[in-house]
Amino acid sequence: EDQVTQSPEALRLQEGESSSLNCSYTVSGLRGLFWYRQDPGKGPEFLFTLYSAGEEKEKERLKATLTKKESFLHITAPKPEDSATYLCAYTVPGSARQLTFGSGTQLTVLP
Amino acid sequence: ETGVTQSPTHLIKTRGQQVTLRCSSQSGHNTVSWYQQALGQGPQFIFQYYREEENGRGNFPPRFSGLQFPNYSSELNVNALELDDSALYLCASSFTRDTEAFFGQGTRLTVV
């Protein structure tokens, strides 16, 4: 059965303390792996899409990487405004291209 | 270019009632998907509409139904509301079925 698991569930960092969030997946025929950021009470904000193992994408302090079994979201020198829940999701080939989400990692960056 | 907008932002309904949630897609987007997000969980796919036709459906009962209009705006209808339907309902639009989805701010539905 296809599934995605995110770890840790929650992470507290000091400002400037770099770390990584993990998204492990077991999917037959992955089409795309997505990262979203979600602030409390708001809709998810698109960050990255990765399509093949070895692919990397960067945006400001965030870098997403993809292997055949997992994806990492690396956060370099985080700031308090990076505090949010980070969600990963995948799509598989098919007409709907629906996103299947993990439960997220709640990141808190302390000043 | 406007983003995805949803209305209303908050709603309280009584068990057994019916509700309609609305979504205006981002300009130029012809695909809209609806998701349900319970507290502390990731969003769960309800269904997707592409050019006014249902294009895929998740594991939700038939009392969850939808429409997409010629201007690509969309509605989610839920009949016979249950307490477990309390959640954040998210609409997402994309340029095509194959491109990344952009979400609205959601509608917080509370069923009492």
PDB file of C-alpha atoms in Angstrom:
ATOM      1  CA  GLU A   1       0.000   0.000   0.000  1.00  0.00           C
ATOM      2  CA  ASP A   2       1.310   3.435  -0.955  1.00  0.00           C
ATOM      3  CA  GLN A   3       2.085   5.645   2.026  1.00  0.00           C
ATOM      4  CA  VAL A   4       4.151   8.605   3.195  1.00  0.00           C
ATOM      5  CA  THR A   5       5.564   9.196   6.698  1.00  0.00           C
ATOM      6  CA  GLN A   6       7.068  12.406   8.012  1.00  0.00           C
ATOM      7  CA  SER A   7       9.493  12.721  10.896  1.00  0.00           C
ATOM      8  CA  PRO A   8       9.898  14.135  13.389  1.00  0.00           C
ATOM      9  CA  GLU A   9       6.311  15.104  14.247  1.00  0.00           C
ATOM     10  CA  ALA A  10       7.583  18.245  15.947  1.00  0.00           C
ATOM     11  CA  LEU A  11      10.948  20.012  16.000  1.00  0.00           C
ATOM     12  CA  ARG A  12      12.153  22.961  18.048  1.00  0.00           C
ATOM     13  CA  LEU A  13      15.278  24.795  16.896  1.00  0.00           C
ATOM     14  CA  GLN A  14      17.174  27.823  18.070  1.00  0.00           C
ATOM     15  CA  GLU A  15      17.497  30.596  15.518  1.00  0.00           C
ATOM     16  CA  GLY A  16      20.457  29.761  13.287  1.00  0.00           C
ATOM     17  CA  GLU A  17      20.463  26.042  14.181  1.00  0.00           C
ATOM     18  CA  SER A  18      20.290  24.124  10.892  1.00  0.00           C
ATOM     19  CA  SER A  19      18.404  20.835  10.619  1.00  0.00           C
ATOM     20  CA  SER A  20      16.526  18.512   8.249  1.00  0.00           C
ATOM     21  CA  LEU A  21      12.984  17.216   8.020  1.00  0.00           C
ATOM     22  CA  ASN A  22      12.370  13.729   6.642  1.00  0.00           C
ATOM     23  CA  CYS A  23       9.654  12.400   4.338  1.00  0.00           C
ATOM     24  CA  SER A  24       9.793   8.630   3.752  1.00  0.00           C
ATOM     25  CA  TYR A  25       7.586   7.125   1.084  1.00  0.00           C
ATOM     26  CA  THR A  26       6.653   3.717  -0.245  1.00  0.00           C
ATOM     27  CA  VAL A  27       4.968   4.378  -3.552  1.00  0.00           C
ATOM     28  CA  SER A  28       4.647   2.295  -6.689  1.00  0.00           C
ATOM     29  CA  GLY A  29       5.551   4.581  -9.518  1.00  0.00           C
ATOM     30  CA  LEU A  30       6.138   7.981  -7.929  1.00  0.00           C
ATOM     31  CA  ARG A  31       5.300  10.812 -10.283  1.00  0.00           C
ATOM     32  CA  GLY A  32       6.160  13.813  -8.098  1.00  0.00           C
ATOM     33  CA  LEU A  33       7.134  14.638  -4.496  1.00  0.00           C
ATOM     34  CA  PHE A  34       5.877  17.970  -3.194  1.00  0.00           C
ATOM     35  CA  TRP A  35       6.731  20.135  -0.200  1.00  0.00           C
ATOM     36  CA  TYR A  36       4.300  22.653   1.238  1.00  0.00           C
ATOM     37  CA  ARG A  37       4.457  25.052   4.177  1.00  0.00           C
ATOM     38  CA  GLN A  38       1.313  25.634   6.246  1.00  0.00           C
ATOM     39  CA  ASP A  39       0.777  28.371   8.823  1.00  0.00           C
ATOM     40  CA  PRO A  40      -1.902  27.849  11.501  1.00  0.00           C
ATOM     41  CA  GLY A  41      -5.446  28.210  10.147  1.00  0.00           C
ATOM     42  CA  LYS A  42      -4.265  28.823   6.578  1.00  0.00           C
ATOM     43  CA  GLY A  43      -3.965  26.816   3.388  1.00  0.00           C
ATOM     44  CA  PRO A  44      -0.706  25.105   2.400  1.00  0.00           C
ATOM     45  CA  GLU A  45       1.803  27.246   0.488  1.00  0.00           C
ATOM     46  CA  PHE A  46       3.661  25.522  -2.360  1.00  0.00           C
ATOM     47  CA  LEU A  47       7.440  25.243  -1.926  1.00  0.00           C
ATOM     48  CA  PHE A  48       8.949  22.599  -4.228  1.00  0.00           C
ATOM     49  CA  THR A  49       8.265  19.757  -6.628  1.00  0.00           C
ATOM     50  CA  LEU A  50      10.830  16.975  -7.167  1.00  0.00           C
ATOM     51  CA  TYR A  51      10.460  14.351  -9.871  1.00  0.00           C
ATOM     52  CA  SER A  52      13.519  12.112  -9.898  1.00  0.00           C
ATOM     53  CA  ALA A  53      16.073  10.689  -7.466  1.00  0.00           C
ATOM     54  CA  GLY A  54      19.066  12.992  -7.127  1.00  0.00           C
ATOM     55  CA  GLU A  55      17.084  16.123  -7.869  1.00  0.00           C
ATOM     56  CA  GLU A  56      17.598  19.135  -5.587  1.00  0.00           C
ATOM     57  CA  LYS A  57      15.808  22.491  -5.378  1.00  0.00           C
ATOM     58  CA  GLU A  58      16.560  25.551  -3.257  1.00  0.00           C
ATOM     59  CA  LYS A  59      14.660  28.597  -2.112  1.00  0.00           C
ATOM     60  CA  GLU A  60      16.207  31.012   0.352  1.00  0.00           C
ATOM     61  CA  ARG A  61      17.068  28.972   3.489  1.00  0.00           C
ATOM     62  CA  LEU A  62      15.318  25.814   2.254  1.00  0.00           C
ATOM     63  CA  LYS A  63      16.685  22.990   0.128  1.00  0.00           C
ATOM     64  CA  ALA A  64      14.727  19.901  -0.866  1.00  0.00           C
ATOM     65  CA  THR A  65      16.348  16.660  -1.993  1.00  0.00           C
ATOM     66  CA  LEU A  66      14.952  13.356  -3.260  1.00  0.00           C
ATOM     67  CA  THR A  67      16.172   9.753  -3.155  1.00  0.00           C
ATOM     68  CA  LYS A  68      14.353   6.586  -4.203  1.00  0.00           C
ATOM     69  CA  LYS A  69      12.907   6.139  -0.703  1.00  0.00           C
ATOM     70  CA  GLU A  70      12.801   9.548   0.971  1.00  0.00           C
ATOM     71  CA  SER A  71      12.955  13.285   0.631  1.00  0.00           C
ATOM     72  CA  PHE A  72      14.635  15.754   2.932  1.00  0.00           C
ATOM     73  CA  LEU A  73      13.865  19.394   3.551  1.00  0.00           C
ATOM     74  CA  HIS A  74      17.038  21.034   4.796  1.00  0.00           C
ATOM     75  CA  ILE A  75      16.686  24.308   6.680  1.00  0.00           C
ATOM     76  CA  THR A  76      19.867  26.364   6.925  1.00  0.00           C
ATOM     77  CA  ALA A  77      20.205  29.012   9.648  1.00  0.00           C
ATOM     78  CA  PRO A  78      16.450  29.185  10.300  1.00  0.00           C
ATOM     79  CA  LYS A  79      14.690  32.299  11.525  1.00  0.00           C
ATOM     80  CA  PRO A  80      11.564  32.549  13.717  1.00  0.00           C
ATOM     81  CA  GLU A  81       9.468  33.323  10.620  1.00  0.00           C
ATOM     82  CA  ASP A  82      10.280  29.831   9.323  1.00  0.00           C
ATOM     83  CA  SER A  83       8.080  28.418  12.095  1.00  0.00           C
ATOM     84  CA  ALA A  84       5.221  26.495  10.446  1.00  0.00           C
ATOM     85  CA  THR A  85       4.054  22.970   9.647  1.00  0.00           C
ATOM     86  CA  TYR A  86       5.869  21.478   6.681  1.00  0.00           C
ATOM     87  CA  LEU A  87       3.920  18.943   4.647  1.00  0.00           C
ATOM     88  CA  CYS A  88       5.175  16.544   2.030  1.00  0.00           C
ATOM     89  CA  ALA A  89       2.906  14.906  -0.526  1.00  0.00           C
ATOM     90  CA  TYR A  90       3.200  12.666  -3.561  1.00  0.00           C
ATOM     91  CA  THR A  91       1.363  12.049  -6.797  1.00  0.00           C
ATOM     92  CA  VAL A  92       1.284   8.902  -8.901  1.00  0.00           C
ATOM     93  CA  PRO A  93       0.491   8.529 -12.593  1.00  0.00           C
ATOM     94  CA  GLY A  94      -3.231   8.659 -13.246  1.00  0.00           C
ATOM     95  CA  SER A  95      -5.866  11.031 -14.411  1.00  0.00           C
ATOM     96  CA  ALA A  96      -6.502  12.809 -11.112  1.00  0.00           C
ATOM     97  CA  ARG A  97      -2.948  13.660 -10.032  1.00  0.00           C
ATOM     98  CA  GLN A  98      -4.270  13.854  -6.471  1.00  0.00           C
ATOM     99  CA  LEU A  99      -1.885  14.815  -3.697  1.00  0.00           C
ATOM    100  CA  THR A 100      -1.460  12.281  -0.884  1.00  0.00           C
ATOM    101  CA  PHE A 101      -0.106  14.076   2.180  1.00  0.00           C
ATOM    102  CA  GLY A 102       1.878  13.062   5.200  1.00  0.00           C
ATOM    103  CA  SER A 103       0.861  14.340   8.640  1.00  0.00           C
ATOM    104  CA  GLY A 104       3.492  17.056   8.629  1.00  0.00           C
ATOM    105  CA  THR A 105       6.353  18.253  10.810  1.00  0.00           C
ATOM    106  CA  GLN A 106       5.573  21.181  13.089  1.00  0.00           C
ATOM    107  CA  LEU A 107       8.684  23.364  13.192  1.00  0.00           C
ATOM    108  CA  THR A 108       9.230  26.002  15.874  1.00  0.00           C
ATOM    109  CA  VAL A 109      12.248  28.315  15.625  1.00  0.00           C
ATOM    110  CA  LEU A 110      13.022  30.146  18.836  1.00  0.00           C
ATOM    111  CA  PRO A 111      14.692  33.591  18.800  1.00  0.00           C
TER     112      PRO A 111
ATOM    113  CA  GLU B   1      -3.014  37.695 -10.993  1.00  0.00           C
ATOM    114  CA  THR B   2      -5.340  36.765  -8.125  1.00  0.00           C
ATOM    115  CA  GLY B   3      -4.805  33.675  -6.028  1.00  0.00           C
ATOM    116  CA  VAL B   4      -7.272  31.007  -4.962  1.00  0.00           C
ATOM    117  CA  THR B   5     -10.061  32.435  -2.809  1.00  0.00           C
ATOM    118  CA  GLN B   6     -12.583  30.530  -0.721  1.00  0.00           C
ATOM    119  CA  SER B   7     -15.793  31.566   0.984  1.00  0.00           C
ATOM    120  CA  PRO B   8     -16.896  31.657   3.656  1.00  0.00           C
ATOM    121  CA  THR B   9     -13.831  31.556   5.919  1.00  0.00           C
ATOM    122  CA  HIS B  10     -15.740  30.140   8.869  1.00  0.00           C
ATOM    123  CA  LEU B  11     -19.065  28.348   9.144  1.00  0.00           C
ATOM    124  CA  ILE B  12     -21.058  26.680  11.917  1.00  0.00           C
ATOM    125  CA  LYS B  13     -23.753  24.155  10.985  1.00  0.00           C
ATOM    126  CA  THR B  14     -26.001  21.746  12.835  1.00  0.00           C
ATOM    127  CA  ARG B  15     -25.797  17.994  12.365  1.00  0.00           C
ATOM    128  CA  GLY B  16     -28.073  16.871   9.515  1.00  0.00           C
ATOM    129  CA  GLN B  17     -27.934  20.190   7.667  1.00  0.00           C
ATOM    130  CA  GLN B  18     -26.454  20.797   4.222  1.00  0.00           C
ATOM    131  CA  VAL B  19     -23.585  23.164   3.379  1.00  0.00           C
ATOM    132  CA  THR B  20     -22.106  24.700   0.225  1.00  0.00           C
ATOM    133  CA  LEU B  21     -18.525  25.946   0.125  1.00  0.00           C
ATOM    134  CA  ARG B  22     -17.199  28.048  -2.737  1.00  0.00           C
ATOM    135  CA  CYS B  23     -13.860  28.430  -4.452  1.00  0.00           C
ATOM    136  CA  SER B  24     -12.582  30.850  -7.052  1.00  0.00           C
ATOM    137  CA  SER B  25      -9.617  29.406  -8.945  1.00  0.00           C
ATOM    138  CA  GLN B  26      -6.434  31.262  -9.722  1.00  0.00           C
ATOM    139  CA  SER B  27      -6.610  33.039 -13.073  1.00  0.00           C
ATOM    140  CA  GLY B  28      -5.911  30.671 -15.994  1.00  0.00           C
ATOM    141  CA  HIS B  29      -6.270  27.474 -13.925  1.00  0.00           C
ATOM    142  CA  ASN B  30      -8.685  24.835 -15.297  1.00  0.00           C
ATOM    143  CA  THR B  31      -8.272  22.161 -12.613  1.00  0.00           C
ATOM    144  CA  VAL B  32      -9.639  22.376  -9.083  1.00  0.00           C
ATOM    145  CA  SER B  33      -9.325  19.886  -6.245  1.00  0.00           C
ATOM    146  CA  TRP B  34     -10.957  19.794  -2.823  1.00  0.00           C
ATOM    147  CA  TYR B  35      -9.328  18.482   0.348  1.00  0.00           C
ATOM    148  CA  GLN B  36     -10.487  17.928   3.925  1.00  0.00           C
ATOM    149  CA  GLN B  37      -7.999  18.565   6.718  1.00  0.00           C
ATOM    150  CA  ALA B  38      -8.726  17.398  10.259  1.00  0.00           C
ATOM    151  CA  LEU B  39      -6.817  18.990  13.128  1.00  0.00           C
ATOM    152  CA  GLY B  40      -3.229  17.762  13.285  1.00  0.00           C
ATOM    153  CA  GLN B  41      -3.490  15.774  10.055  1.00  0.00           C
ATOM    154  CA  GLY B  42      -2.479  16.308   6.451  1.00  0.00           C
ATOM    155  CA  PRO B  43      -5.152  17.193   3.885  1.00  0.00           C
ATOM    156  CA  GLN B  44      -7.211  14.286   2.486  1.00  0.00           C
ATOM    157  CA  PHE B  45      -8.260  14.322  -1.186  1.00  0.00           C
ATOM    158  CA  ILE B  46     -12.018  14.563  -1.747  1.00  0.00           C
ATOM    159  CA  PHE B  47     -12.311  15.002  -5.534  1.00  0.00           C
ATOM    160  CA  GLN B  48     -10.974  16.882  -8.537  1.00  0.00           C
ATOM    161  CA  TYR B  49     -12.685  18.691 -11.404  1.00  0.00           C
ATOM    162  CA  TYR B  50     -11.106  19.283 -14.786  1.00  0.00           C
ATOM    163  CA  ARG B  51     -12.951  21.366 -17.371  1.00  0.00           C
ATOM    164  CA  GLU B  52     -16.239  20.992 -15.486  1.00  0.00           C
ATOM    165  CA  GLU B  53     -16.128  17.198 -15.142  1.00  0.00           C
ATOM    166  CA  GLU B  54     -15.211  15.114 -12.084  1.00  0.00           C
ATOM    167  CA  ASN B  55     -11.760  13.735 -12.786  1.00  0.00           C
ATOM    168  CA  GLY B  56     -11.091  11.610  -9.712  1.00  0.00           C
ATOM    169  CA  ARG B  57     -12.495  10.956  -6.240  1.00  0.00           C
ATOM    170  CA  GLY B  58     -11.038   9.999  -2.901  1.00  0.00           C
ATOM    171  CA  ASN B  59     -12.554   7.812  -0.203  1.00  0.00           C
ATOM    172  CA  PHE B  60     -15.501  10.050   0.649  1.00  0.00           C
ATOM    173  CA  PRO B  61     -19.221   9.111   0.623  1.00  0.00           C
ATOM    174  CA  PRO B  62     -21.642  10.345  -2.061  1.00  0.00           C
ATOM    175  CA  ARG B  63     -23.054  13.012   0.272  1.00  0.00           C
ATOM    176  CA  PHE B  64     -19.900  14.940  -0.666  1.00  0.00           C
ATOM    177  CA  SER B  65     -20.520  16.355  -4.136  1.00  0.00           C
ATOM    178  CA  GLY B  66     -19.184  19.164  -6.260  1.00  0.00           C
ATOM    179  CA  LEU B  67     -19.471  21.339  -9.319  1.00  0.00           C
ATOM    180  CA  GLN B  68     -17.102  23.266 -11.531  1.00  0.00           C
ATOM    181  CA  PHE B  69     -18.464  26.174 -13.548  1.00  0.00           C
ATOM    182  CA  PRO B  70     -17.432  27.469 -17.018  1.00  0.00           C
ATOM    183  CA  ASN B  71     -15.269  30.152 -15.363  1.00  0.00           C
ATOM    184  CA  TYR B  72     -13.546  27.293 -13.457  1.00  0.00           C
ATOM    185  CA  SER B  73     -14.867  28.363 -10.069  1.00  0.00           C
ATOM    186  CA  SER B  74     -16.135  25.479  -7.968  1.00  0.00           C
ATOM    187  CA  GLU B  75     -18.493  24.408  -5.192  1.00  0.00           C
ATOM    188  CA  LEU B  76     -18.287  21.657  -2.605  1.00  0.00           C
ATOM    189  CA  ASN B  77     -21.629  20.467  -1.247  1.00  0.00           C
ATOM    190  CA  VAL B  78     -21.990  18.276   1.808  1.00  0.00           C
ATOM    191  CA  ASN B  79     -25.400  16.814   2.705  1.00  0.00           C
ATOM    192  CA  ALA B  80     -26.566  15.320   6.000  1.00  0.00           C
ATOM    193  CA  LEU B  81     -23.684  16.821   7.975  1.00  0.00           C
ATOM    194  CA  GLU B  82     -22.089  14.696  10.671  1.00  0.00           C
ATOM    195  CA  LEU B  83     -19.978  15.826  13.640  1.00  0.00           C
ATOM    196  CA  ASP B  84     -16.898  14.222  12.017  1.00  0.00           C
ATOM    197  CA  ASP B  85     -17.283  16.550   9.029  1.00  0.00           C
ATOM    198  CA  SER B  86     -15.872  19.342  11.210  1.00  0.00           C
ATOM    199  CA  ALA B  87     -12.584  20.248   9.514  1.00  0.00           C
ATOM    200  CA  LEU B  88     -10.726  22.769   7.382  1.00  0.00           C
ATOM    201  CA  TYR B  89     -11.865  22.411   3.756  1.00  0.00           C
ATOM    202  CA  LEU B  90      -9.253  23.401   1.222  1.00  0.00           C
ATOM    203  CA  CYS B  91      -9.592  24.174  -2.447  1.00  0.00           C
ATOM    204  CA  ALA B  92      -6.560  23.951  -4.730  1.00  0.00           C
ATOM    205  CA  SER B  93      -6.260  24.989  -8.355  1.00  0.00           C
ATOM    206  CA  SER B  94      -3.633  24.197 -10.955  1.00  0.00           C
ATOM    207  CA  PHE B  95      -2.909  25.294 -14.511  1.00  0.00           C
ATOM    208  CA  THR B  96      -3.406  21.749 -15.745  1.00  0.00           C
ATOM    209  CA  ARG B  97      -3.779  18.348 -14.099  1.00  0.00           C
ATOM    210  CA  ASP B  98       0.009  17.915 -14.271  1.00  0.00           C
ATOM    211  CA  THR B  99       1.230  21.093 -12.610  1.00  0.00           C
ATOM    212  CA  GLU B 100       1.603  22.082  -8.982  1.00  0.00           C
ATOM    213  CA  ALA B 101      -1.521  22.957  -7.026  1.00  0.00           C
ATOM    214  CA  PHE B 102      -2.000  26.260  -5.222  1.00  0.00           C
ATOM    215  CA  PHE B 103      -4.278  26.315  -2.205  1.00  0.00           C
ATOM    216  CA  GLY B 104      -6.792  28.804  -0.907  1.00  0.00           C
ATOM    217  CA  GLN B 105      -6.939  29.848   2.737  1.00  0.00           C
ATOM    218  CA  GLY B 106      -9.619  27.272   3.511  1.00  0.00           C
ATOM    219  CA  THR B 107     -13.080  27.228   5.076  1.00  0.00           C
ATOM    220  CA  ARG B 108     -13.264  26.161   8.710  1.00  0.00           C
ATOM    221  CA  LEU B 109     -16.491  24.137   9.097  1.00  0.00           C
ATOM    222  CA  THR B 110     -17.767  23.293  12.562  1.00  0.00           C
ATOM    223  CA  VAL B 111     -20.691  20.881  12.899  1.00  0.00           C
ATOM    224  CA  VAL B 112     -22.509  20.967  16.254  1.00  0.00           C
TER     225      VAL B 112
END
